Amino acid sequence: MPASRVCCVASSARSSPSRSRVGAVSLRREMLQVARLSPKLLGDSAATVADFFRQQLHADGGFRDREGKSDLYYTVFGLEGLVALWADVPASVAGYLESFGEGGGLDFVHLACLARAWASLGREAQAAAPRKAIAQRMASFRSADGGFDSEPGAPRGTIYGCFLAMGAYQDLGEELADPQGIVSCIESLAAADGGYSNQPGMPQGLTPSTAAAATLLRQLGRPPGEAVGQWLLSRASPQGGFFAMPAAPMPDLLSTATALHALGGLHVDLEPIREPCLDFLDSLWSSQGGFYGNWSDDHLDCEYTYYALLSLGHLSL
């Protein structure tokens, strides 16, 4: 990251928002519009970050995981990173996605990633996506309480499951049945301290779970109260970044990106934490163009580098 960081007033992203049957703007598009502001702070380093994403592309059209193998999960972040930086998406990615067919052999997480990866391609390439088949398979992961879980037929859903599923339906342009079921699932996962967790009855919430809950509830027309925003702010480290939980030894980039995105959606003023968060991101930057996940991380990947773009986008506003 360049040493000189000038925060700019945001302008709207040049692409028109994709409308969905749940949420006026999809979860994916909402994050992408913000991540596309990251070059304002990256400056000339934006080209280096784009090169990093390109270097993660495998010969088969997928993006590399931390072991160097193609993986749908990392492919999502590789694609979104390139799109956020206004870079061209490699044509070979479409063939990689087509190799998964209707997603019959995929677990829940990778099925949701297949839906999101198709949504990251151009309209012509998206025509090959088996949207309805993926959506039908996604429905099998609906839990008895109206949420979604990684295992079919689970009694309870998780906030992570609800986030992935709702995003997948939006990306596929398919209607999500009973969105109130997701609201009820999220509400049942409120923690005693005012945050949210992926398990019921927990004394403390987790930052990524609470951020996801706030974003989902807002998208579903049930925005949380001011207390949730203050809860998220309380997880900010004085040295920059956000802790996943009070006992965490250090802040991390996942918690930071998700918290900033949720706070932005709740219109919470980020000015008091802007400079420390920029310093935190600067400390995770590598001259190779990627960002580490935390201070103890020694691997660069597409996922955390995309989280850095999302964080920088919010901090540029």
PDB file of C-alpha atoms in Angstrom:
ATOM      1  CA  MET A   1       0.000   0.000   0.000  1.00  0.00           C
ATOM      2  CA  PRO A   2       1.270   3.471  -0.716  1.00  0.00           C
ATOM      3  CA  ALA A   3       2.437   5.465   2.287  1.00  0.00           C
ATOM      4  CA  SER A   4       0.296   8.441   1.295  1.00  0.00           C
ATOM      5  CA  ARG A   5      -3.360   7.622   1.807  1.00  0.00           C
ATOM      6  CA  VAL A   6      -5.844  10.265   0.811  1.00  0.00           C
ATOM      7  CA  CYS A   7      -9.453   9.457   1.661  1.00  0.00           C
ATOM      8  CA  CYS A   8     -11.829  10.465  -1.091  1.00  0.00           C
ATOM      9  CA  VAL A   9     -15.534  11.099  -1.158  1.00  0.00           C
ATOM     10  CA  ALA A  10     -17.191   8.090  -2.773  1.00  0.00           C
ATOM     11  CA  SER A  11     -19.021   8.162  -6.040  1.00  0.00           C
ATOM     12  CA  SER A  12     -21.416   5.452  -7.087  1.00  0.00           C
ATOM     13  CA  ALA A  13     -19.977   2.418  -8.854  1.00  0.00           C
ATOM     14  CA  ARG A  14     -20.141   2.602 -12.623  1.00  0.00           C
ATOM     15  CA  SER A  15     -22.064  -0.633 -12.996  1.00  0.00           C
ATOM     16  CA  SER A  16     -25.799  -0.649 -12.394  1.00  0.00           C
ATOM     17  CA  PRO A  17     -26.929  -2.617  -9.325  1.00  0.00           C
ATOM     18  CA  SER A  18     -28.273  -6.089  -9.910  1.00  0.00           C
ATOM     19  CA  ARG A  19     -31.715  -6.366  -8.428  1.00  0.00           C
ATOM     20  CA  SER A  20     -32.857  -9.469  -6.635  1.00  0.00           C
ATOM     21  CA  ARG A  21     -36.079 -10.795  -5.221  1.00  0.00           C
ATOM     22  CA  VAL A  22     -34.557 -10.600  -1.737  1.00  0.00           C
ATOM     23  CA  GLY A  23     -32.827  -7.289  -1.089  1.00  0.00           C
ATOM     24  CA  ALA A  24     -32.888  -4.392  -3.557  1.00  0.00           C
ATOM     25  CA  VAL A  25     -29.184  -4.928  -4.272  1.00  0.00           C
ATOM     26  CA  SER A  26     -27.664  -8.381  -3.856  1.00  0.00           C
ATOM     27  CA  LEU A  27     -25.170  -9.128  -1.107  1.00  0.00           C
ATOM     28  CA  ARG A  28     -22.518  -9.717  -3.752  1.00  0.00           C
ATOM     29  CA  ARG A  29     -23.208  -6.492  -5.648  1.00  0.00           C
ATOM     30  CA  GLU A  30     -23.390  -4.478  -2.451  1.00  0.00           C
ATOM     31  CA  MET A  31     -19.910  -5.593  -1.400  1.00  0.00           C
ATOM     32  CA  LEU A  32     -18.538  -5.239  -4.903  1.00  0.00           C
ATOM     33  CA  GLN A  33     -19.707  -1.646  -5.242  1.00  0.00           C
ATOM     34  CA  VAL A  34     -17.721  -0.786  -2.114  1.00  0.00           C
ATOM     35  CA  ALA A  35     -14.655  -2.868  -3.011  1.00  0.00           C
ATOM     36  CA  ARG A  36     -14.499  -1.005  -6.333  1.00  0.00           C
ATOM     37  CA  LEU A  37     -13.626   2.123  -4.373  1.00  0.00           C
ATOM     38  CA  SER A  38     -10.412   0.547  -3.029  1.00  0.00           C
ATOM     39  CA  PRO A  39      -8.184   1.894  -5.856  1.00  0.00           C
ATOM     40  CA  LYS A  40      -8.758   5.377  -4.424  1.00  0.00           C
ATOM     41  CA  LEU A  41      -6.528   4.383  -1.502  1.00  0.00           C
ATOM     42  CA  LEU A  42      -4.347   1.834  -3.279  1.00  0.00           C
ATOM     43  CA  GLY A  43      -3.250   4.310  -5.925  1.00  0.00           C
ATOM     44  CA  ASP A  44      -0.565   2.852  -8.190  1.00  0.00           C
ATOM     45  CA  SER A  45      -0.498  -0.285  -6.027  1.00  0.00           C
ATOM     46  CA  ALA A  46      -3.880  -1.316  -7.452  1.00  0.00           C
ATOM     47  CA  ALA A  47      -2.090  -2.729 -10.502  1.00  0.00           C
ATOM     48  CA  THR A  48       0.148  -4.825  -8.244  1.00  0.00           C
ATOM     49  CA  VAL A  49      -2.889  -6.243  -6.450  1.00  0.00           C
ATOM     50  CA  ALA A  50      -4.556  -7.061  -9.771  1.00  0.00           C
ATOM     51  CA  ASP A  51      -1.386  -8.863 -10.849  1.00  0.00           C
ATOM     52  CA  PHE A  52      -1.482 -10.863  -7.617  1.00  0.00           C
ATOM     53  CA  PHE A  53      -5.010 -12.066  -8.385  1.00  0.00           C
ATOM     54  CA  ARG A  54      -3.985 -13.006 -11.929  1.00  0.00           C
ATOM     55  CA  GLN A  55      -1.053 -15.001 -10.591  1.00  0.00           C
ATOM     56  CA  GLN A  56      -3.459 -17.109  -8.525  1.00  0.00           C
ATOM     57  CA  LEU A  57      -5.240 -18.344 -11.665  1.00  0.00           C
ATOM     58  CA  HIS A  58      -4.651 -22.045 -12.300  1.00  0.00           C
ATOM     59  CA  ALA A  59      -4.281 -23.462 -15.807  1.00  0.00           C
ATOM     60  CA  ASP A  60      -7.699 -25.150 -15.487  1.00  0.00           C
ATOM     61  CA  GLY A  61      -9.468 -21.791 -15.011  1.00  0.00           C
ATOM     62  CA  GLY A  62      -9.900 -21.914 -11.243  1.00  0.00           C
ATOM     63  CA  PHE A  63      -8.076 -19.873  -8.622  1.00  0.00           C
ATOM     64  CA  ARG A  64      -5.567 -21.437  -6.250  1.00  0.00           C
ATOM     65  CA  ASP A  65      -6.205 -22.302  -2.629  1.00  0.00           C
ATOM     66  CA  ARG A  66      -3.439 -22.169  -0.024  1.00  0.00           C
ATOM     67  CA  GLU A  67      -2.046 -25.483  -1.267  1.00  0.00           C
ATOM     68  CA  GLY A  68      -1.899 -24.290  -4.858  1.00  0.00           C
ATOM     69  CA  LYS A  69      -4.880 -26.309  -6.087  1.00  0.00           C
ATOM     70  CA  SER A  70      -7.926 -24.901  -7.872  1.00  0.00           C
ATOM     71  CA  ASP A  71     -10.870 -24.394  -5.538  1.00  0.00           C
ATOM     72  CA  LEU A  72     -14.311 -22.885  -6.106  1.00  0.00           C
ATOM     73  CA  TYR A  73     -14.154 -21.056  -2.786  1.00  0.00           C
ATOM     74  CA  TYR A  74     -10.971 -19.198  -3.699  1.00  0.00           C
ATOM     75  CA  THR A  75     -12.196 -18.759  -7.260  1.00  0.00           C
ATOM     76  CA  VAL A  76     -15.022 -16.576  -5.953  1.00  0.00           C
ATOM     77  CA  PHE A  77     -12.563 -14.219  -4.280  1.00  0.00           C
ATOM     78  CA  GLY A  78     -10.205 -14.232  -7.251  1.00  0.00           C
ATOM     79  CA  LEU A  79     -13.026 -13.253  -9.585  1.00  0.00           C
ATOM     80  CA  GLU A  80     -14.453 -10.645  -7.244  1.00  0.00           C
ATOM     81  CA  GLY A  81     -11.002  -9.178  -6.700  1.00  0.00           C
ATOM     82  CA  LEU A  82     -10.407  -8.728 -10.415  1.00  0.00           C
ATOM     83  CA  VAL A  83     -13.859  -7.241 -10.942  1.00  0.00           C
ATOM     84  CA  ALA A  84     -13.352  -4.879  -7.990  1.00  0.00           C
ATOM     85  CA  LEU A  85     -10.148  -3.614  -9.600  1.00  0.00           C
ATOM     86  CA  TRP A  86     -11.831  -3.156 -12.980  1.00  0.00           C
ATOM     87  CA  ALA A  87      -9.644  -5.902 -14.473  1.00  0.00           C
ATOM     88  CA  ASP A  88     -10.713  -8.384 -17.144  1.00  0.00           C
ATOM     89  CA  VAL A  89     -12.004 -11.780 -16.014  1.00  0.00           C
ATOM     90  CA  PRO A  90     -10.134 -14.632 -17.752  1.00  0.00           C
ATOM     91  CA  ALA A  91     -12.285 -16.492 -20.276  1.00  0.00           C
ATOM     92  CA  SER A  92     -10.975 -19.828 -18.981  1.00  0.00           C
ATOM     93  CA  VAL A  93     -12.985 -19.463 -15.759  1.00  0.00           C
ATOM     94  CA  ALA A  94     -16.257 -20.294 -17.545  1.00  0.00           C
ATOM     95  CA  GLY A  95     -14.934 -23.714 -18.544  1.00  0.00           C
ATOM     96  CA  TYR A  96     -13.845 -24.375 -14.973  1.00  0.00           C
ATOM     97  CA  LEU A  97     -17.334 -23.582 -13.691  1.00  0.00           C
ATOM     98  CA  GLU A  98     -18.982 -25.697 -16.375  1.00  0.00           C
ATOM     99  CA  SER A  99     -16.963 -28.691 -15.163  1.00  0.00           C
ATOM    100  CA  PHE A 100     -19.089 -28.731 -11.995  1.00  0.00           C
ATOM    101  CA  GLY A 101     -22.333 -29.089 -13.933  1.00  0.00           C
ATOM    102  CA  GLU A 102     -25.362 -28.608 -11.686  1.00  0.00           C
ATOM    103  CA  GLY A 103     -23.258 -28.899  -8.536  1.00  0.00           C
ATOM    104  CA  GLY A 104     -24.441 -32.376  -7.618  1.00  0.00           C
ATOM    105  CA  GLY A 105     -21.112 -33.410  -6.121  1.00  0.00           C
ATOM    106  CA  LEU A 106     -20.540 -30.214  -4.143  1.00  0.00           C
ATOM    107  CA  ASP A 107     -21.020 -29.540  -0.462  1.00  0.00           C
ATOM    108  CA  PHE A 108     -23.130 -26.595   0.688  1.00  0.00           C
ATOM    109  CA  VAL A 109     -20.324 -24.030   0.808  1.00  0.00           C
ATOM    110  CA  HIS A 110     -18.962 -24.895  -2.622  1.00  0.00           C
ATOM    111  CA  LEU A 111     -22.470 -25.017  -4.102  1.00  0.00           C
ATOM    112  CA  ALA A 112     -23.012 -21.434  -2.942  1.00  0.00           C
ATOM    113  CA  CYS A 113     -19.608 -20.554  -4.379  1.00  0.00           C
ATOM    114  CA  LEU A 114     -20.609 -22.028  -7.736  1.00  0.00           C
ATOM    115  CA  ALA A 115     -23.634 -19.724  -7.810  1.00  0.00           C
ATOM    116  CA  ARG A 116     -21.566 -16.686  -6.892  1.00  0.00           C
ATOM    117  CA  ALA A 117     -18.792 -17.453  -9.343  1.00  0.00           C
ATOM    118  CA  TRP A 118     -21.270 -17.683 -12.229  1.00  0.00           C
ATOM    119  CA  ALA A 119     -22.678 -14.289 -11.179  1.00  0.00           C
ATOM    120  CA  SER A 120     -19.198 -12.760 -11.487  1.00  0.00           C
ATOM    121  CA  LEU A 121     -18.961 -13.558 -15.196  1.00  0.00           C
ATOM    122  CA  GLY A 122     -20.365 -11.516 -18.068  1.00  0.00           C
ATOM    123  CA  ARG A 123     -23.956 -11.876 -19.172  1.00  0.00           C
ATOM    124  CA  GLU A 124     -23.084 -14.036 -22.162  1.00  0.00           C
ATOM    125  CA  ALA A 125     -21.113 -16.508 -20.044  1.00  0.00           C
ATOM    126  CA  GLN A 126     -23.811 -16.506 -17.348  1.00  0.00           C
ATOM    127  CA  ALA A 127     -26.285 -17.934 -19.848  1.00  0.00           C
ATOM    128  CA  ALA A 128     -24.609 -21.330 -19.389  1.00  0.00           C
ATOM    129  CA  ALA A 129     -25.241 -21.380 -15.633  1.00  0.00           C
ATOM    130  CA  PRO A 130     -27.731 -24.084 -14.488  1.00  0.00           C
ATOM    131  CA  ARG A 131     -29.497 -21.619 -12.204  1.00  0.00           C
ATOM    132  CA  LYS A 132     -32.658 -23.528 -11.370  1.00  0.00           C
ATOM    133  CA  ALA A 133     -30.823 -26.798 -10.736  1.00  0.00           C
ATOM    134  CA  ILE A 134     -28.394 -25.120  -8.331  1.00  0.00           C
ATOM    135  CA  ALA A 135     -31.264 -23.373  -6.536  1.00  0.00           C
ATOM    136  CA  GLN A 136     -33.165 -26.646  -6.172  1.00  0.00           C
ATOM    137  CA  ARG A 137     -30.125 -28.308  -4.650  1.00  0.00           C
ATOM    138  CA  MET A 138     -29.605 -25.328  -2.356  1.00  0.00           C
ATOM    139  CA  ALA A 139     -33.131 -25.821  -1.014  1.00  0.00           C
ATOM    140  CA  SER A 140     -32.121 -29.236   0.349  1.00  0.00           C
ATOM    141  CA  PHE A 141     -29.948 -27.465   2.927  1.00  0.00           C
ATOM    142  CA  ARG A 142     -32.906 -25.661   4.497  1.00  0.00           C
ATOM    143  CA  SER A 143     -33.067 -26.347   8.221  1.00  0.00           C
ATOM    144  CA  ALA A 144     -36.198 -27.082  10.231  1.00  0.00           C
ATOM    145  CA  ASP A 145     -36.173 -23.611  11.821  1.00  0.00           C
ATOM    146  CA  GLY A 146     -36.289 -21.852   8.445  1.00  0.00           C
ATOM    147  CA  GLY A 147     -32.586 -21.110   8.173  1.00  0.00           C
ATOM    148  CA  PHE A 148     -29.837 -22.938   6.298  1.00  0.00           C
ATOM    149  CA  ASP A 149     -27.087 -25.269   7.449  1.00  0.00           C
ATOM    150  CA  SER A 150     -24.190 -27.071   5.806  1.00  0.00           C
ATOM    151  CA  GLU A 151     -25.938 -30.404   6.430  1.00  0.00           C
ATOM    152  CA  PRO A 152     -29.278 -31.259   4.770  1.00  0.00           C
ATOM    153  CA  GLY A 153     -32.213 -31.596   7.163  1.00  0.00           C
ATOM    154  CA  ALA A 154     -30.492 -29.980  10.141  1.00  0.00           C
ATOM    155  CA  PRO A 155     -32.780 -28.906  13.010  1.00  0.00           C
ATOM    156  CA  ARG A 156     -31.179 -25.460  13.216  1.00  0.00           C
ATOM    157  CA  GLY A 157     -29.575 -23.138  10.750  1.00  0.00           C
ATOM    158  CA  THR A 158     -26.524 -20.938  11.200  1.00  0.00           C
ATOM    159  CA  ILE A 159     -25.948 -17.306  10.331  1.00  0.00           C
ATOM    160  CA  TYR A 160     -23.137 -18.378   8.013  1.00  0.00           C
ATOM    161  CA  GLY A 161     -25.480 -20.805   6.279  1.00  0.00           C
ATOM    162  CA  CYS A 162     -28.182 -18.151   5.911  1.00  0.00           C
ATOM    163  CA  PHE A 163     -25.683 -15.666   4.493  1.00  0.00           C
ATOM    164  CA  LEU A 164     -24.393 -18.096   1.882  1.00  0.00           C
ATOM    165  CA  ALA A 165     -27.850 -19.318   0.911  1.00  0.00           C
ATOM    166  CA  MET A 166     -29.449 -15.900   0.567  1.00  0.00           C
ATOM    167  CA  GLY A 167     -26.497 -14.708  -1.481  1.00  0.00           C
ATOM    168  CA  ALA A 168     -26.750 -17.773  -3.710  1.00  0.00           C
ATOM    169  CA  TYR A 169     -30.437 -17.235  -4.444  1.00  0.00           C
ATOM    170  CA  GLN A 170     -29.726 -13.605  -5.269  1.00  0.00           C
ATOM    171  CA  ASP A 171     -26.822 -14.553  -7.518  1.00  0.00           C
ATOM    172  CA  LEU A 172     -28.979 -17.106  -9.323  1.00  0.00           C
ATOM    173  CA  GLY A 173     -31.896 -14.689  -9.714  1.00  0.00           C
ATOM    174  CA  GLU A 174     -34.177 -17.259  -8.084  1.00  0.00           C
ATOM    175  CA  GLU A 175     -36.780 -16.554  -5.437  1.00  0.00           C
ATOM    176  CA  LEU A 176     -36.007 -17.483  -1.848  1.00  0.00           C
ATOM    177  CA  ALA A 177     -39.048 -19.053  -0.228  1.00  0.00           C
ATOM    178  CA  ASP A 178     -40.034 -17.892   3.264  1.00  0.00           C
ATOM    179  CA  PRO A 179     -37.421 -15.198   3.932  1.00  0.00           C
ATOM    180  CA  GLN A 180     -39.062 -14.747   7.341  1.00  0.00           C
ATOM    181  CA  GLY A 181     -37.615 -18.135   8.223  1.00  0.00           C
ATOM    182  CA  ILE A 182     -34.136 -16.660   7.916  1.00  0.00           C
ATOM    183  CA  VAL A 183     -35.126 -13.751  10.155  1.00  0.00           C
ATOM    184  CA  SER A 184     -36.419 -16.165  12.795  1.00  0.00           C
ATOM    185  CA  CYS A 185     -33.271 -18.267  12.559  1.00  0.00           C
ATOM    186  CA  ILE A 186     -31.036 -15.230  13.023  1.00  0.00           C
ATOM    187  CA  GLU A 187     -33.048 -13.943  15.965  1.00  0.00           C
ATOM    188  CA  SER A 188     -32.711 -17.318  17.693  1.00  0.00           C
ATOM    189  CA  LEU A 189     -28.925 -17.001  17.501  1.00  0.00           C
ATOM    190  CA  ALA A 190     -28.673 -13.754  19.471  1.00  0.00           C
ATOM    191  CA  ALA A 191     -26.019 -13.992  22.191  1.00  0.00           C
ATOM    192  CA  ALA A 192     -26.387 -12.741  25.745  1.00  0.00           C
ATOM    193  CA  ASP A 193     -23.964  -9.849  25.185  1.00  0.00           C
ATOM    194  CA  GLY A 194     -25.965  -8.351  22.303  1.00  0.00           C
ATOM    195  CA  GLY A 195     -24.042  -9.931  19.444  1.00  0.00           C
ATOM    196  CA  TYR A 196     -24.800 -13.047  17.408  1.00  0.00           C
ATOM    197  CA  SER A 197     -23.263 -16.485  17.175  1.00  0.00           C
ATOM    198  CA  ASN A 198     -23.719 -19.577  15.018  1.00  0.00           C
ATOM    199  CA  GLN A 199     -24.987 -21.532  18.030  1.00  0.00           C
ATOM    200  CA  PRO A 200     -27.994 -20.685  20.234  1.00  0.00           C
ATOM    201  CA  GLY A 201     -27.651 -19.646  23.860  1.00  0.00           C
ATOM    202  CA  MET A 202     -24.067 -18.407  23.654  1.00  0.00           C
ATOM    203  CA  PRO A 203     -22.826 -15.852  26.212  1.00  0.00           C
ATOM    204  CA  GLN A 204     -20.790 -13.945  23.628  1.00  0.00           C
ATOM    205  CA  GLY A 205     -21.296 -13.161  19.988  1.00  0.00           C
ATOM    206  CA  LEU A 206     -18.656 -13.361  17.275  1.00  0.00           C
ATOM    207  CA  THR A 207     -17.749 -10.385  15.128  1.00  0.00           C
ATOM    208  CA  PRO A 208     -18.175 -12.080  11.702  1.00  0.00           C
ATOM    209  CA  SER A 209     -21.471 -13.674  12.789  1.00  0.00           C
ATOM    210  CA  THR A 210     -22.807 -10.411  14.208  1.00  0.00           C
ATOM    211  CA  ALA A 211     -21.764  -8.505  11.101  1.00  0.00           C
ATOM    212  CA  ALA A 212     -23.445 -11.075   8.853  1.00  0.00           C
ATOM    213  CA  ALA A 213     -26.598 -11.005  10.987  1.00  0.00           C
ATOM    214  CA  ALA A 214     -26.770  -7.202  10.792  1.00  0.00           C
ATOM    215  CA  THR A 215     -26.310  -7.245   7.017  1.00  0.00           C
ATOM    216  CA  LEU A 216     -28.894  -9.981   6.461  1.00  0.00           C
ATOM    217  CA  LEU A 217     -31.491  -8.369   8.712  1.00  0.00           C
ATOM    218  CA  ARG A 218     -31.011  -5.043   6.958  1.00  0.00           C
ATOM    219  CA  GLN A 219     -31.424  -6.685   3.554  1.00  0.00           C
ATOM    220  CA  LEU A 220     -34.569  -8.433   4.761  1.00  0.00           C
ATOM    221  CA  GLY A 221     -36.140  -5.163   5.901  1.00  0.00           C
ATOM    222  CA  ARG A 222     -35.505  -5.781   9.604  1.00  0.00           C
ATOM    223  CA  PRO A 223     -32.458  -3.601  10.329  1.00  0.00           C
ATOM    224  CA  PRO A 224     -31.040  -4.118  13.828  1.00  0.00           C
ATOM    225  CA  GLY A 225     -31.019  -1.356  16.378  1.00  0.00           C
ATOM    226  CA  GLU A 226     -28.210   1.045  17.185  1.00  0.00           C
ATOM    227  CA  ALA A 227     -26.950  -1.292  19.909  1.00  0.00           C
ATOM    228  CA  VAL A 228     -25.641  -3.767  17.327  1.00  0.00           C
ATOM    229  CA  GLY A 229     -23.565  -1.052  15.701  1.00  0.00           C
ATOM    230  CA  GLN A 230     -22.118  -0.100  19.073  1.00  0.00           C
ATOM    231  CA  TRP A 231     -21.433  -3.776  19.804  1.00  0.00           C
ATOM    232  CA  LEU A 232     -19.431  -4.048  16.592  1.00  0.00           C
ATOM    233  CA  LEU A 233     -17.514  -0.848  17.337  1.00  0.00           C
ATOM    234  CA  SER A 234     -16.580  -2.277  20.733  1.00  0.00           C
ATOM    235  CA  ARG A 235     -14.646  -5.036  18.936  1.00  0.00           C
ATOM    236  CA  ALA A 236     -12.331  -2.519  17.255  1.00  0.00           C
ATOM    237  CA  SER A 237      -8.715  -2.663  18.396  1.00  0.00           C
ATOM    238  CA  PRO A 238      -7.041   0.623  19.421  1.00  0.00           C
ATOM    239  CA  GLN A 239      -4.185  -0.458  17.133  1.00  0.00           C
ATOM    240  CA  GLY A 240      -6.573  -0.933  14.218  1.00  0.00           C
ATOM    241  CA  GLY A 241      -8.653  -3.785  12.892  1.00  0.00           C
ATOM    242  CA  PHE A 242     -11.331  -5.789  14.677  1.00  0.00           C
ATOM    243  CA  PHE A 243     -11.139  -8.745  17.041  1.00  0.00           C
ATOM    244  CA  ALA A 244     -13.252 -11.826  16.307  1.00  0.00           C
ATOM    245  CA  MET A 245     -13.922 -12.158  20.055  1.00  0.00           C
ATOM    246  CA  PRO A 246     -12.699 -10.416  23.218  1.00  0.00           C
ATOM    247  CA  ALA A 247     -10.192 -13.193  23.955  1.00  0.00           C
ATOM    248  CA  ALA A 248      -8.677 -13.146  20.459  1.00  0.00           C
ATOM    249  CA  PRO A 249      -4.911 -12.508  20.605  1.00  0.00           C
ATOM    250  CA  MET A 250      -4.956 -10.108  17.655  1.00  0.00           C
ATOM    251  CA  PRO A 251      -7.349  -8.497  15.174  1.00  0.00           C
ATOM    252  CA  ASP A 252      -7.899 -10.207  11.839  1.00  0.00           C
ATOM    253  CA  LEU A 253      -8.868  -9.164   8.337  1.00  0.00           C
ATOM    254  CA  LEU A 254     -12.073 -11.235   8.104  1.00  0.00           C
ATOM    255  CA  SER A 255     -13.496  -9.629  11.246  1.00  0.00           C
ATOM    256  CA  THR A 256     -12.338  -6.208  10.070  1.00  0.00           C
ATOM    257  CA  ALA A 257     -13.898  -6.424   6.610  1.00  0.00           C
ATOM    258  CA  THR A 258     -17.209  -7.857   7.791  1.00  0.00           C
ATOM    259  CA  ALA A 259     -17.498  -5.382  10.669  1.00  0.00           C
ATOM    260  CA  LEU A 260     -16.744  -2.391   8.451  1.00  0.00           C
ATOM    261  CA  HIS A 261     -19.284  -3.588   5.892  1.00  0.00           C
ATOM    262  CA  ALA A 262     -21.990  -4.044   8.505  1.00  0.00           C
ATOM    263  CA  LEU A 263     -21.224  -0.684  10.129  1.00  0.00           C
ATOM    264  CA  GLY A 264     -21.341   1.004   6.743  1.00  0.00           C
ATOM    265  CA  GLY A 265     -24.742  -0.523   6.090  1.00  0.00           C
ATOM    266  CA  LEU A 266     -25.940   0.756   9.463  1.00  0.00           C
ATOM    267  CA  HIS A 267     -24.605   4.262   8.661  1.00  0.00           C
ATOM    268  CA  VAL A 268     -22.268   4.277  11.651  1.00  0.00           C
ATOM    269  CA  ASP A 269     -19.552   6.947  11.487  1.00  0.00           C
ATOM    270  CA  LEU A 270     -16.205   5.247  10.798  1.00  0.00           C
ATOM    271  CA  GLU A 271     -14.092   8.376  11.173  1.00  0.00           C
ATOM    272  CA  PRO A 272     -12.884   7.596  14.748  1.00  0.00           C
ATOM    273  CA  ILE A 273     -11.434   4.252  13.627  1.00  0.00           C
ATOM    274  CA  ARG A 274     -10.394   5.144  10.076  1.00  0.00           C
ATOM    275  CA  GLU A 275      -6.682   5.852  10.604  1.00  0.00           C
ATOM    276  CA  PRO A 276      -6.026   2.898  12.956  1.00  0.00           C
ATOM    277  CA  CYS A 277      -7.780   0.575  10.507  1.00  0.00           C
ATOM    278  CA  LEU A 278      -5.735   1.934   7.608  1.00  0.00           C
ATOM    279  CA  ASP A 279      -2.579   1.339   9.651  1.00  0.00           C
ATOM    280  CA  PHE A 280      -3.746  -2.224  10.342  1.00  0.00           C
ATOM    281  CA  LEU A 281      -4.304  -2.901   6.650  1.00  0.00           C
ATOM    282  CA  ASP A 282      -0.945  -1.367   5.819  1.00  0.00           C
ATOM    283  CA  SER A 283       0.700  -3.792   8.263  1.00  0.00           C
ATOM    284  CA  LEU A 284      -0.817  -6.761   6.372  1.00  0.00           C
ATOM    285  CA  TRP A 285       0.241  -5.575   2.921  1.00  0.00           C
ATOM    286  CA  SER A 286       2.851  -7.515   0.957  1.00  0.00           C
ATOM    287  CA  SER A 287       4.912  -6.164  -1.913  1.00  0.00           C
ATOM    288  CA  GLN A 288       3.713  -9.234  -3.847  1.00  0.00           C
ATOM    289  CA  GLY A 289       0.321  -7.540  -4.077  1.00  0.00           C
ATOM    290  CA  GLY A 290      -1.617  -9.602  -1.553  1.00  0.00           C
ATOM    291  CA  PHE A 291      -2.689  -9.084   2.053  1.00  0.00           C
ATOM    292  CA  TYR A 292      -2.178 -11.436   4.991  1.00  0.00           C
ATOM    293  CA  GLY A 293      -5.119 -12.451   7.175  1.00  0.00           C
ATOM    294  CA  ASN A 294      -3.481 -11.355  10.443  1.00  0.00           C
ATOM    295  CA  TRP A 295      -0.077 -10.613  11.914  1.00  0.00           C
ATOM    296  CA  SER A 296       0.785 -14.303  12.385  1.00  0.00           C
ATOM    297  CA  ASP A 297      -0.269 -15.360   8.882  1.00  0.00           C
ATOM    298  CA  ASP A 298       2.467 -16.347   6.445  1.00  0.00           C
ATOM    299  CA  HIS A 299       0.376 -17.219   3.375  1.00  0.00           C
ATOM    300  CA  LEU A 300      -1.180 -14.861   0.849  1.00  0.00           C
ATOM    301  CA  ASP A 301      -4.434 -15.807  -0.845  1.00  0.00           C
ATOM    302  CA  CYS A 302      -7.332 -14.389  -2.843  1.00  0.00           C
ATOM    303  CA  GLU A 303      -9.767 -14.469   0.067  1.00  0.00           C
ATOM    304  CA  TYR A 304      -7.970 -12.153   2.465  1.00  0.00           C
ATOM    305  CA  THR A 305      -6.792  -9.917  -0.333  1.00  0.00           C
ATOM    306  CA  TYR A 306     -10.412  -9.398  -1.348  1.00  0.00           C
ATOM    307  CA  TYR A 307     -11.311  -8.637   2.283  1.00  0.00           C
ATOM    308  CA  ALA A 308      -8.636  -5.948   2.177  1.00  0.00           C
ATOM    309  CA  LEU A 309     -10.261  -4.396  -0.902  1.00  0.00           C
ATOM    310  CA  LEU A 310     -13.649  -4.391   0.831  1.00  0.00           C
ATOM    311  CA  SER A 311     -12.139  -2.790   3.925  1.00  0.00           C
ATOM    312  CA  LEU A 312     -10.298  -0.149   1.914  1.00  0.00           C
ATOM    313  CA  GLY A 313     -13.461   0.653   0.022  1.00  0.00           C
ATOM    314  CA  HIS A 314     -15.316   1.440   3.235  1.00  0.00           C
ATOM    315  CA  LEU A 315     -12.399   3.420   4.606  1.00  0.00           C
ATOM    316  CA  SER A 316     -12.327   5.558   1.449  1.00  0.00           C
ATOM    317  CA  LEU A 317     -15.861   6.842   2.027  1.00  0.00           C
TER     318      LEU A 317
END
